Coordinates of C-alpha atoms in Angstrom, one line a residue:
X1 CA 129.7 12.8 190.5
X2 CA 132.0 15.5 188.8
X3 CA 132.3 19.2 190.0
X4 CA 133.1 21.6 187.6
X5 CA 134.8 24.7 187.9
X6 CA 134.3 27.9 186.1
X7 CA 137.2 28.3 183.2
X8 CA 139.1 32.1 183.7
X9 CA 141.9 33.4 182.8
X10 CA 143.0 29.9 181.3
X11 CA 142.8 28.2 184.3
X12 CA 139.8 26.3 186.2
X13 CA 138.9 28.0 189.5
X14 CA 136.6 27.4 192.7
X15 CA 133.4 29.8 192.4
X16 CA 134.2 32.8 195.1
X17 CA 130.5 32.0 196.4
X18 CA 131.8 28.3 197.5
X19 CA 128.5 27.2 195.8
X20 CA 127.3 25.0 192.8
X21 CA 124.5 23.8 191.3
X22 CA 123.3 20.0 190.7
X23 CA 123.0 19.6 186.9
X24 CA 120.5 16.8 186.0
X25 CA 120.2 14.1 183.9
X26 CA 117.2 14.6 181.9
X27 CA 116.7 10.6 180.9
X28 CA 117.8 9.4 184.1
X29 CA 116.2 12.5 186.1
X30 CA 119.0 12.9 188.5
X31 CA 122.1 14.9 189.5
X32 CA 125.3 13.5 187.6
X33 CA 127.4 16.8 187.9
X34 CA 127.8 19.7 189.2
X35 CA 128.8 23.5 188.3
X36 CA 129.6 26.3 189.8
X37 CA 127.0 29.0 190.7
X38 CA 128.9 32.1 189.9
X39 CA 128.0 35.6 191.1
X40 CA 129.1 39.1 190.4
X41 CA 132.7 38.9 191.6
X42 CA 133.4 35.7 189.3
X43 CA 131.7 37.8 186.3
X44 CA 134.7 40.1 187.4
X45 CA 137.1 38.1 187.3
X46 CA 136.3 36.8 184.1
X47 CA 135.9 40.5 182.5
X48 CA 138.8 41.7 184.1
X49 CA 140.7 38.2 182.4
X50 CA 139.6 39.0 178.6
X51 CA 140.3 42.6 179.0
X52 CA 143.9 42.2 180.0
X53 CA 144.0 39.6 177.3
X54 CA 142.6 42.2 175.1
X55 CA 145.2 44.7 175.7
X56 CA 148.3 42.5 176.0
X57 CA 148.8 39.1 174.0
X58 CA 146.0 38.5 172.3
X59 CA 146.2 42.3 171.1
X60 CA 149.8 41.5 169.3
X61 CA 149.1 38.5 167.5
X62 CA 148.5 39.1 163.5
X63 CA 145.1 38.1 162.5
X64 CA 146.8 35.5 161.0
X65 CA 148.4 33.8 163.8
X66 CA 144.4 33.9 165.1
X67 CA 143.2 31.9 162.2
X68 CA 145.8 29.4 162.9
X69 CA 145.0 29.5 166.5
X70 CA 141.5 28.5 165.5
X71 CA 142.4 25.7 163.1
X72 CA 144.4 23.9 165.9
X73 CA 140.6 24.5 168.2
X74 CA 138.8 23.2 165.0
X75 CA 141.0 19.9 165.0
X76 CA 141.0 19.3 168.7
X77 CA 136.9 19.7 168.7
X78 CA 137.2 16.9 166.1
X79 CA 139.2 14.6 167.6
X80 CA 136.9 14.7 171.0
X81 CA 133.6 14.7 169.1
X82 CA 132.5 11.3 170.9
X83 CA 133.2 12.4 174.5
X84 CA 132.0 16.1 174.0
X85 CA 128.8 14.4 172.6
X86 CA 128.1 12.1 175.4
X87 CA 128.8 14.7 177.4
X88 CA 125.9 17.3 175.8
X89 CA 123.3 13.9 175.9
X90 CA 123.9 13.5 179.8
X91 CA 123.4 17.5 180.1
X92 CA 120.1 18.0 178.2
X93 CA 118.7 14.6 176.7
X94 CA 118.9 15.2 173.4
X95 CA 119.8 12.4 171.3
X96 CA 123.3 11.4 170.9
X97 CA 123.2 10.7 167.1
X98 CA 121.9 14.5 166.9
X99 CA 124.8 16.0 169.1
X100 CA 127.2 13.7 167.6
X101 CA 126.6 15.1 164.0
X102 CA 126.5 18.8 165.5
X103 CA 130.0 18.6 167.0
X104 CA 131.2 16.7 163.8
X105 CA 129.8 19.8 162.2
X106 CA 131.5 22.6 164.5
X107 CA 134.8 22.3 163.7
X108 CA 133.6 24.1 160.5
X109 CA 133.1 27.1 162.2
X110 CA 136.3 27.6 163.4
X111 CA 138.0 26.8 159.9
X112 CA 135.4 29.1 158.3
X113 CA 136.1 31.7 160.6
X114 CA 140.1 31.1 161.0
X115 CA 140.2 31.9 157.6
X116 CA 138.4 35.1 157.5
X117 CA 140.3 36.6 160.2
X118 CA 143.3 37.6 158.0
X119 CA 140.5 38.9 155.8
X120 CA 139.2 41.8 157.8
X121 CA 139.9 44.6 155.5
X122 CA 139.2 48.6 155.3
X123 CA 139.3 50.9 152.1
X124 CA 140.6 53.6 150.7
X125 CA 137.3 56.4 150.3
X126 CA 138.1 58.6 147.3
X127 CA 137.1 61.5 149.6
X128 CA 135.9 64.7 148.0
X129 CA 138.1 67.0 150.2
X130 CA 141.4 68.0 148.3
X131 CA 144.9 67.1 149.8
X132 CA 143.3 64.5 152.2
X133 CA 144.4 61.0 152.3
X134 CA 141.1 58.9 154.1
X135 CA 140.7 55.6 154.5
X136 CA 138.2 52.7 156.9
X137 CA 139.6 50.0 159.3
X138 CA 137.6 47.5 161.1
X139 CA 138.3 47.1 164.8
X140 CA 137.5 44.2 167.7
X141 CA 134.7 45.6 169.9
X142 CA 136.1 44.2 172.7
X143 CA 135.1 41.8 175.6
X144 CA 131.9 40.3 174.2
X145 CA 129.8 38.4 176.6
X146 CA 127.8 35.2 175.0
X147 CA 125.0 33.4 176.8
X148 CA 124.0 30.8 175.2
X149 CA 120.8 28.2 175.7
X150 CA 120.6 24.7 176.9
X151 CA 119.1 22.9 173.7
X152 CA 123.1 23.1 171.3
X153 CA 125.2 24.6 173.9
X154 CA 128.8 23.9 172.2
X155 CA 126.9 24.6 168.9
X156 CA 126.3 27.6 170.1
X157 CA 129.4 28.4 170.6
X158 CA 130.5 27.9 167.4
X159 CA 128.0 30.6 166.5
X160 CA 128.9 32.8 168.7
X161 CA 132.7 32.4 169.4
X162 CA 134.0 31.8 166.3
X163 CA 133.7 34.5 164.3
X164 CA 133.9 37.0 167.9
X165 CA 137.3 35.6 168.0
X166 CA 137.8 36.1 164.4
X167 CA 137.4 39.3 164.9
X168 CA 140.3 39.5 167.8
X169 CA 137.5 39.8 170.3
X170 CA 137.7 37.5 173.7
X171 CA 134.4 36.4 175.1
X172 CA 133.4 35.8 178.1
X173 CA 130.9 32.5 178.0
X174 CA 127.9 32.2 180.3
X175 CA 126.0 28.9 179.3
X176 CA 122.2 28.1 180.8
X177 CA 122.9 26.4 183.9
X178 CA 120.4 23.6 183.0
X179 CA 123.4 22.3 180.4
X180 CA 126.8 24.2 181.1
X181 CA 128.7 20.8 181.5
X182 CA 130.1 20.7 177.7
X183 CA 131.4 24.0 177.6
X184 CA 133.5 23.7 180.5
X185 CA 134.7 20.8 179.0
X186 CA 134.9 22.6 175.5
X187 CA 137.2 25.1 177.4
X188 CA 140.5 23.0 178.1
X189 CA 140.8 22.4 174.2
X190 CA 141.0 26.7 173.7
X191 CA 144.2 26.3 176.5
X192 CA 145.3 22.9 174.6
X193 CA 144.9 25.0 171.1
X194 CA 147.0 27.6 172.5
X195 CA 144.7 30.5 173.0
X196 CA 146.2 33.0 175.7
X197 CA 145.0 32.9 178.8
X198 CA 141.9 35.1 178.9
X199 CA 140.5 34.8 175.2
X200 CA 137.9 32.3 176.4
X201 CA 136.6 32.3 179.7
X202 CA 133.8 30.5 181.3
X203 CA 131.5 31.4 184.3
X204 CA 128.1 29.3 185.2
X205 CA 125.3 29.8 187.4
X206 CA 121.9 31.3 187.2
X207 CA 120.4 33.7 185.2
X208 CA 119.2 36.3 187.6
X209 CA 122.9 36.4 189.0
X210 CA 126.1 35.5 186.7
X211 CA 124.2 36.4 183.4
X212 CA 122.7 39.9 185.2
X213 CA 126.3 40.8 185.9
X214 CA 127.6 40.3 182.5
X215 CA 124.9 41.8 180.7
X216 CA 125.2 44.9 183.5
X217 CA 129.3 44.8 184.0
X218 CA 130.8 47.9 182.4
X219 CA 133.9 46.0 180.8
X220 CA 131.7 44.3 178.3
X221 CA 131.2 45.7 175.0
X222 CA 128.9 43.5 173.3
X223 CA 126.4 40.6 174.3
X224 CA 125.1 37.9 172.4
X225 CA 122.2 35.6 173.3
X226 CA 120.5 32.6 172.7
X227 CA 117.2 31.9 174.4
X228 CA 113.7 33.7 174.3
X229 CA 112.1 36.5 173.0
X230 CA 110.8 37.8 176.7
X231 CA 114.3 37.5 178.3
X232 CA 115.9 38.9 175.4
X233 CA 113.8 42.1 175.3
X234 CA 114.9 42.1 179.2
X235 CA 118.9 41.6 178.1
X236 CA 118.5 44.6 175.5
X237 CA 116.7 47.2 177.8
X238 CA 119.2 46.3 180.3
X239 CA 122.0 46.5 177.9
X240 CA 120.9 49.6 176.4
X241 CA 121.3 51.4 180.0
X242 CA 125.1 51.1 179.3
X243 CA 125.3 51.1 175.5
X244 CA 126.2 47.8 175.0
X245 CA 125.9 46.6 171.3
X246 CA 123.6 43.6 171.1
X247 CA 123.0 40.8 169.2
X248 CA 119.7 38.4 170.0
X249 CA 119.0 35.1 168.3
X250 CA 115.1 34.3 169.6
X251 CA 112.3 31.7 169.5
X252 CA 110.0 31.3 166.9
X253 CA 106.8 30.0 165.4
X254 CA 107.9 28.8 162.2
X255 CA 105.5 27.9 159.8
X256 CA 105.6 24.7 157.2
X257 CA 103.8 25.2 154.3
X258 CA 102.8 22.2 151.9
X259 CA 101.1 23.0 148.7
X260 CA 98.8 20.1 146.6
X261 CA 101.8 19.8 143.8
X262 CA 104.8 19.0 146.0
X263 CA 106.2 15.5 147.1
X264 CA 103.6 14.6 149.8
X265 CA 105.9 11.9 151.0
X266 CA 109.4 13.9 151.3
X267 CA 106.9 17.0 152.7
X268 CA 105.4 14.7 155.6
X269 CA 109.2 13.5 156.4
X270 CA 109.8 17.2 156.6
X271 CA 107.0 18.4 158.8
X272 CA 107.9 15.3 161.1
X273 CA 111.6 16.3 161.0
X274 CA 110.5 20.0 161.6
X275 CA 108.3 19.6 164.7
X276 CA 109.5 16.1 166.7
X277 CA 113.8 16.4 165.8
X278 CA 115.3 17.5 169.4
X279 CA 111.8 16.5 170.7
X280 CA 110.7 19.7 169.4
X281 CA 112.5 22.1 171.4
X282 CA 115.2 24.4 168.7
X283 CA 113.8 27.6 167.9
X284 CA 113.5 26.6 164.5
X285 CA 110.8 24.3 165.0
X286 CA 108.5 24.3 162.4
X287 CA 105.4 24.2 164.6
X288 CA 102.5 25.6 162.3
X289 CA 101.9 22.8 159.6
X290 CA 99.8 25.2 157.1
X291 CA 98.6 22.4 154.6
X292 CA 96.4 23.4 151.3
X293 CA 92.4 22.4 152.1
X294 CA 92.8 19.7 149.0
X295 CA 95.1 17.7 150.4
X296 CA 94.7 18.7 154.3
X297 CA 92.7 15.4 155.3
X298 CA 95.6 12.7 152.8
X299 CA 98.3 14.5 154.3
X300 CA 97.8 14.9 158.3
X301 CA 96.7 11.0 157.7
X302 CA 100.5 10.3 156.5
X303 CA 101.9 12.7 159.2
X304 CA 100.5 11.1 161.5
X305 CA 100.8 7.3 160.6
X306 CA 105.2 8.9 160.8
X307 CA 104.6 10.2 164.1
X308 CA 103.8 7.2 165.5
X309 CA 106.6 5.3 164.3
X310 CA 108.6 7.7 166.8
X311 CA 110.7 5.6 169.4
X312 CA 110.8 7.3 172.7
X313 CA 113.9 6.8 175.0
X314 CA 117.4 6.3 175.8
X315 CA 119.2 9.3 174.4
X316 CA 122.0 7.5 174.4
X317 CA 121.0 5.1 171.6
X318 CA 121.1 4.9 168.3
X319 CA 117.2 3.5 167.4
X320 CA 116.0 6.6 169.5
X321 CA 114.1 9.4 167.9
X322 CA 112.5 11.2 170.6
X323 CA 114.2 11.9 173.9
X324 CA 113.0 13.5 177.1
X325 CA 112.3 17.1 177.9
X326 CA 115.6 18.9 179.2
X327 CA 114.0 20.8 182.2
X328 CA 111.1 20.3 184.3
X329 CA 109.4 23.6 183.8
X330 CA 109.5 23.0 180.3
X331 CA 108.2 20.0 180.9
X332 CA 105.0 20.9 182.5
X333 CA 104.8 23.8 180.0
X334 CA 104.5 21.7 177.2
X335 CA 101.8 19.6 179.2
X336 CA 100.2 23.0 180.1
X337 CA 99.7 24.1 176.0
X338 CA 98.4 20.7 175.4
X339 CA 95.5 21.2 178.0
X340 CA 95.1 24.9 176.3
X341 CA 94.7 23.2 173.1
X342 CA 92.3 20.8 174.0
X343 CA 90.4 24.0 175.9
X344 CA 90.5 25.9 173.1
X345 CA 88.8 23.2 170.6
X346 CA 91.9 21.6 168.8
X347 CA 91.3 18.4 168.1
X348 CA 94.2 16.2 169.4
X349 CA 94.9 13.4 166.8
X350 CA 98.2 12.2 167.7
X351 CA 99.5 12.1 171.2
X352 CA 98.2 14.8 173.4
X353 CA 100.3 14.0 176.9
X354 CA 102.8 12.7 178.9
X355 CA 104.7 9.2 178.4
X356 CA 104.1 7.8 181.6
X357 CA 106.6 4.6 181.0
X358 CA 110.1 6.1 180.6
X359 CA 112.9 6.9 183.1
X360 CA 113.3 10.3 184.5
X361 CA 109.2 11.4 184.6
X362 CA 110.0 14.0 181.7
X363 CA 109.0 12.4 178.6
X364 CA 105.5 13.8 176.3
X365 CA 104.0 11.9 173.9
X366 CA 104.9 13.5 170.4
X367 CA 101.2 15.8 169.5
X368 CA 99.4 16.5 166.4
X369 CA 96.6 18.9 166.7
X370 CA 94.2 19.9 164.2
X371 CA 91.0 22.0 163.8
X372 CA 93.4 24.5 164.7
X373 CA 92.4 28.2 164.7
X374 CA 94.7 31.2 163.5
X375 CA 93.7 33.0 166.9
X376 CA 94.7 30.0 169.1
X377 CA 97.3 30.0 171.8
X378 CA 99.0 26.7 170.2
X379 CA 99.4 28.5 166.8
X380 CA 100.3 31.7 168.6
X381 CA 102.5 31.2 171.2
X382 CA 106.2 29.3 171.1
X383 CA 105.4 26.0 173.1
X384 CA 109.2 24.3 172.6
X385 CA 108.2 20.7 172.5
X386 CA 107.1 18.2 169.9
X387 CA 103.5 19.6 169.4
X388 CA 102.6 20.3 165.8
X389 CA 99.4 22.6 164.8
X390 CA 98.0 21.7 161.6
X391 CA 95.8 24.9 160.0
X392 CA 94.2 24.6 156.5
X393 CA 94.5 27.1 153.6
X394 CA 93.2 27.6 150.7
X395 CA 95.6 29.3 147.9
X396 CA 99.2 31.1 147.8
X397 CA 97.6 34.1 149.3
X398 CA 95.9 32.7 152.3
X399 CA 99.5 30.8 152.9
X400 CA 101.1 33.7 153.2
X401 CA 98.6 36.0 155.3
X402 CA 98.3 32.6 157.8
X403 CA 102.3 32.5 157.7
X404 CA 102.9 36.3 158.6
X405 CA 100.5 36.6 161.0
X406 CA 102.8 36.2 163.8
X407 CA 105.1 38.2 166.1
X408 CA 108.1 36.3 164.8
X409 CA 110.0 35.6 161.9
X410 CA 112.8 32.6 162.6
X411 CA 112.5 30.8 159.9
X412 CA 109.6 28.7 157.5
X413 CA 109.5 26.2 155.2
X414 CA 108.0 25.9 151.3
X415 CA 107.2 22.5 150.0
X416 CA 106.1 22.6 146.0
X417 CA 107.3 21.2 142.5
X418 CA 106.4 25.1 141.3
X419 CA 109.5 27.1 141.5
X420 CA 108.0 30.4 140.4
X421 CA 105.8 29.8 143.8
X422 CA 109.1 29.3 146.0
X423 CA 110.8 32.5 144.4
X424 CA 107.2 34.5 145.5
X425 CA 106.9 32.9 148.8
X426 CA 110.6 33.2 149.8
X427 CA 110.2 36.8 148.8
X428 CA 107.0 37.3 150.6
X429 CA 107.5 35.4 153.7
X430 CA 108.9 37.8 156.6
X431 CA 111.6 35.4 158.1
X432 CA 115.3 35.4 158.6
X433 CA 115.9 31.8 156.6
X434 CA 112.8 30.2 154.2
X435 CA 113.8 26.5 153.7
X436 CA 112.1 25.1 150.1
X437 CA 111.5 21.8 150.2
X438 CA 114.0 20.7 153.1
X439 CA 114.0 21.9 156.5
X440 CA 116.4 22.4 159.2
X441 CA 119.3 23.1 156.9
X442 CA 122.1 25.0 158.3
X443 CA 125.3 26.0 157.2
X444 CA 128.4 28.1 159.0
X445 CA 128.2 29.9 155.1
X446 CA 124.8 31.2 155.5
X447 CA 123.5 34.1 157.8
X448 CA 121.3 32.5 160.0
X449 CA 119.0 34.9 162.3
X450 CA 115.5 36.5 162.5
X451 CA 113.3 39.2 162.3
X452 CA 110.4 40.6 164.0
X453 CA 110.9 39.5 167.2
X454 CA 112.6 36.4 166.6
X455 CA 115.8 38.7 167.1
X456 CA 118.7 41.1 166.2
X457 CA 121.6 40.8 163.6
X458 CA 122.7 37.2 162.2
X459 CA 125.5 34.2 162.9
X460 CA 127.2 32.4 160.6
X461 CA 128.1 33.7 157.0
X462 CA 129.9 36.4 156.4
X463 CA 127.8 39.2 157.9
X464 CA 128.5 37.4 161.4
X465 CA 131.9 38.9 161.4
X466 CA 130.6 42.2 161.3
X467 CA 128.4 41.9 163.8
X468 CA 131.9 42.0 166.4
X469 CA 133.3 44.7 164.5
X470 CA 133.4 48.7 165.0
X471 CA 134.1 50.6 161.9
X472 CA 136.6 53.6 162.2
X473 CA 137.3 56.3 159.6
X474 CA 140.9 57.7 159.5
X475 CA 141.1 61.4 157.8
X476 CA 145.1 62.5 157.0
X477 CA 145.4 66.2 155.9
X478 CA 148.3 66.4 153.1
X479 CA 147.7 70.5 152.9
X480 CA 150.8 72.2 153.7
X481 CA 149.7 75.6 155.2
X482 CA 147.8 76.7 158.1
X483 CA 144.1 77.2 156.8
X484 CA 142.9 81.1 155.8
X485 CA 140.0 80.8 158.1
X486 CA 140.4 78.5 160.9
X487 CA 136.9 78.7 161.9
X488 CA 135.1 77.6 158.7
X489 CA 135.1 73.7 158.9
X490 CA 137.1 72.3 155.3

């Protein structure tokens, strides 16, 4: 079994606690590493680490020598994509052929955002005040603290990192302890990049402890976080005590909306993709299937008749499609909505509990429910597992009252052949990303992010730099003179 070691100051170090966490296996359900359990002096350390890289050698590289910096990153991520990947599958069970193609994807981010960091630039404001020269530049914010959630950790990173480090931030990197293993891993190849020591820094461990004393540690100026919408209204109450700048990427109850006229067949490959890819638990999942009342009945018949063609098992190989659950309690959560459902008067059509025959005891049968009400706790609450609603409606109107009516806006999906409809819905539909017909599209290009309370500010895209970047104005006085009234502001 391997022991990992947090990553600080560009080297890997004991915890000072002397204690570490078992990390499971989801598939196999048992321990096959284990990682450090960092508490407030480690968080410290690791503060302490990107501020002094802050102010000394990262501080004097040009932003170009940082773009090149993360070109080398981007290459060596590209050239370990196999081992990271196997590495991700052991850590949370999701299926290698899905973390292979995300880490063949990440490198992207780092290109992307190696090449904006040269790009960073202020302006010259034609100020309205005579004999004054004034002018904008855009600085780092400084030590920027990134927790990030077990279901992508090192994709997350990407999001995060990248364009933080773009900017000529460092970060300090606290991943969920339920899948940390990657991104201690993930943090040799900054040292073998030639990052200084201090850019990157890594600290694991729980929550409550490691991830309370970055969010509370006075030398962090900005925190970024992946996970769900009640412990990110925790992280920006907290953070707001000492005036951190936040950024919150949250859950969501996405809906997938398939009109009469569309492509039936690509639109059921898309709801299955939606709800049952990563067995359902990314934040994106598009959990509410709102199908129009002509075609309801034809339609949940062919999502269903692709639902059972999932293969449950091995991560690890290639002919799986559904893998286990990553943690026990989400586990039993997702058992605990299906049971709610049922209560509720959902009528369970496909699946409905847990796969009884696979190693490791946390595998679920993927679930259709229909009959579903707008008022019920399975179309209302964010479950995280491969459990699809399906709720009628009857015209463009009803679509979009059934899709709003939700605390979150993530993301939703448009299926139609009508492409006056998708302008009106994309326009009416309150979430960060609409998807017409596709689903699950990404790109490091596009702003990615949510509102309501599916979060705060965006990753990826342009508009993800910014979100690491203060804004300072510069006034320069060209009067000659001392002024007639010194007590009259110009």
């Amino acid at each position: 079994m391997k022991t990992y070691q947090h990553f600080i100051g560009g080297q890997y170090v004991d915890p000072l606690g002397g204690k570490w966490i078992d990390s499971m296996d989801p598939y196999r359900g048992e321990a096959w590493a284990k990682i450090p359990q960092g508490c407030a002096r480690d968080v410290d350390r690791a503060v302490s680490a990107a501020a002094q890289a802050m102010q000394g050698p990262w501080s004097k590289l040009t932003p170009s020598a940082r773009g090149k910096l993360m070109l080398k990153l981007a290459d060596l991520v590209a050239a370990n994509v196999d081992r990271l990947a196997e590495v991700e599958v052991r850590d949370n069970g999701k299926l290698l052929a899905e973390m292979r193609g995300q880490l063949a994807y990440h490198p992207e981010w780092w290109r992307y955002f190696g090449g904006l960091a040269d790009k960073i630039e202020g302006a010259v404001v034609p100020i309205d005040k005579p004999d004054t020269f004034a002018f904008t530049r855009h600085e780092p914010m400084g030590v920027v603290a990134a927790l990030t959630a077990w279901n992508s950790p090192l994709l997350f990173i990407a999001w995060k990192c990248a364009p933080a480090i773009a900017a000529g931030c460092t970060v300090v990197v606290k991943p969920s302890e339920f899948a940390s293993a990657s991104t201690l891993e993930f943090a040799a190849l900054t040292k073998e990049a030639g990052f200084p020591d201090g850019v990157f820094n890594v600290v694991t461990g729980l929550g409550q402890e490691a991830g309370a004393a970055l969010v509370d540690h006075p030398g962090v100026a900005k925190i970024t976080f992946t996970g769900s919408d009640a412990t990110g209204a925790k992280i920006y109450a907290q953070a707001a005590k000492t005036m951190k700048r936040v950024s919150l990427e949250l859950g969501g109850k996405s809906p997938n909306i398939v009109f009469a006229d569309c492509d039936l067949g690509a639109a059921a490959a898309g709801a299955i993709s939606g709800i049952f890819a990563a067995t359902g638990q990314t934040c994106i999942a598009g959990s509410r299937l709102l199908v129009q009342n002509s075609i309801k009945d034809e339609f949940s018949k062919k999502v269903v008749e692709l639902g059972r063609t999932a293969r449950k098992g091995d991560p690890m190989k290639p002919d799986t499609n559904i893998g286990p659950v990553t943690t026990t309690p989400q586990y039993r959560k997702i058992l605990d909505y299906m049971e709610i459902a049922k209560a509720e008067g959902a009528r369970c059509i496909l699946g409905g509990g847990a796969a009884s025959d696979l190693p490791g005891g946390q595998f679920v049968e993927p679930t259709i429910f229909t009959d579903v009400k707008p008022e019920m706790r399975i179309a209302r609450e964010e479950v995280f597992g491969p459990v699809l609603s399906i709720i009628g409606f009857e015209d463009e109107a009803e679509a979009v009252k059934l899709a709003n009516d939700t605390i979150y806006g993530l993301a939703a999906g448009v299926w139609t052949k009508d492409m006056n409809r998708a302008l009106r819905m994309s326009a009416a539909l309150k979430a960060g990303t609409v998807w017409v017909n596709t689903y699950r599209a990404i790109s490091y290009m596009m702003p990615f992010g949510g509102m309501k309370h599916s979060g705060i500010g965006r990753e990826s895209g342009i508009e993800a730099i910014r979100e690491y970047l203060e804004t300072k104005s510069v006034w320069i006085s060209m009067a000659e003179g001392s002024p007639a009234n010194p007590f009259v502001m110009r």
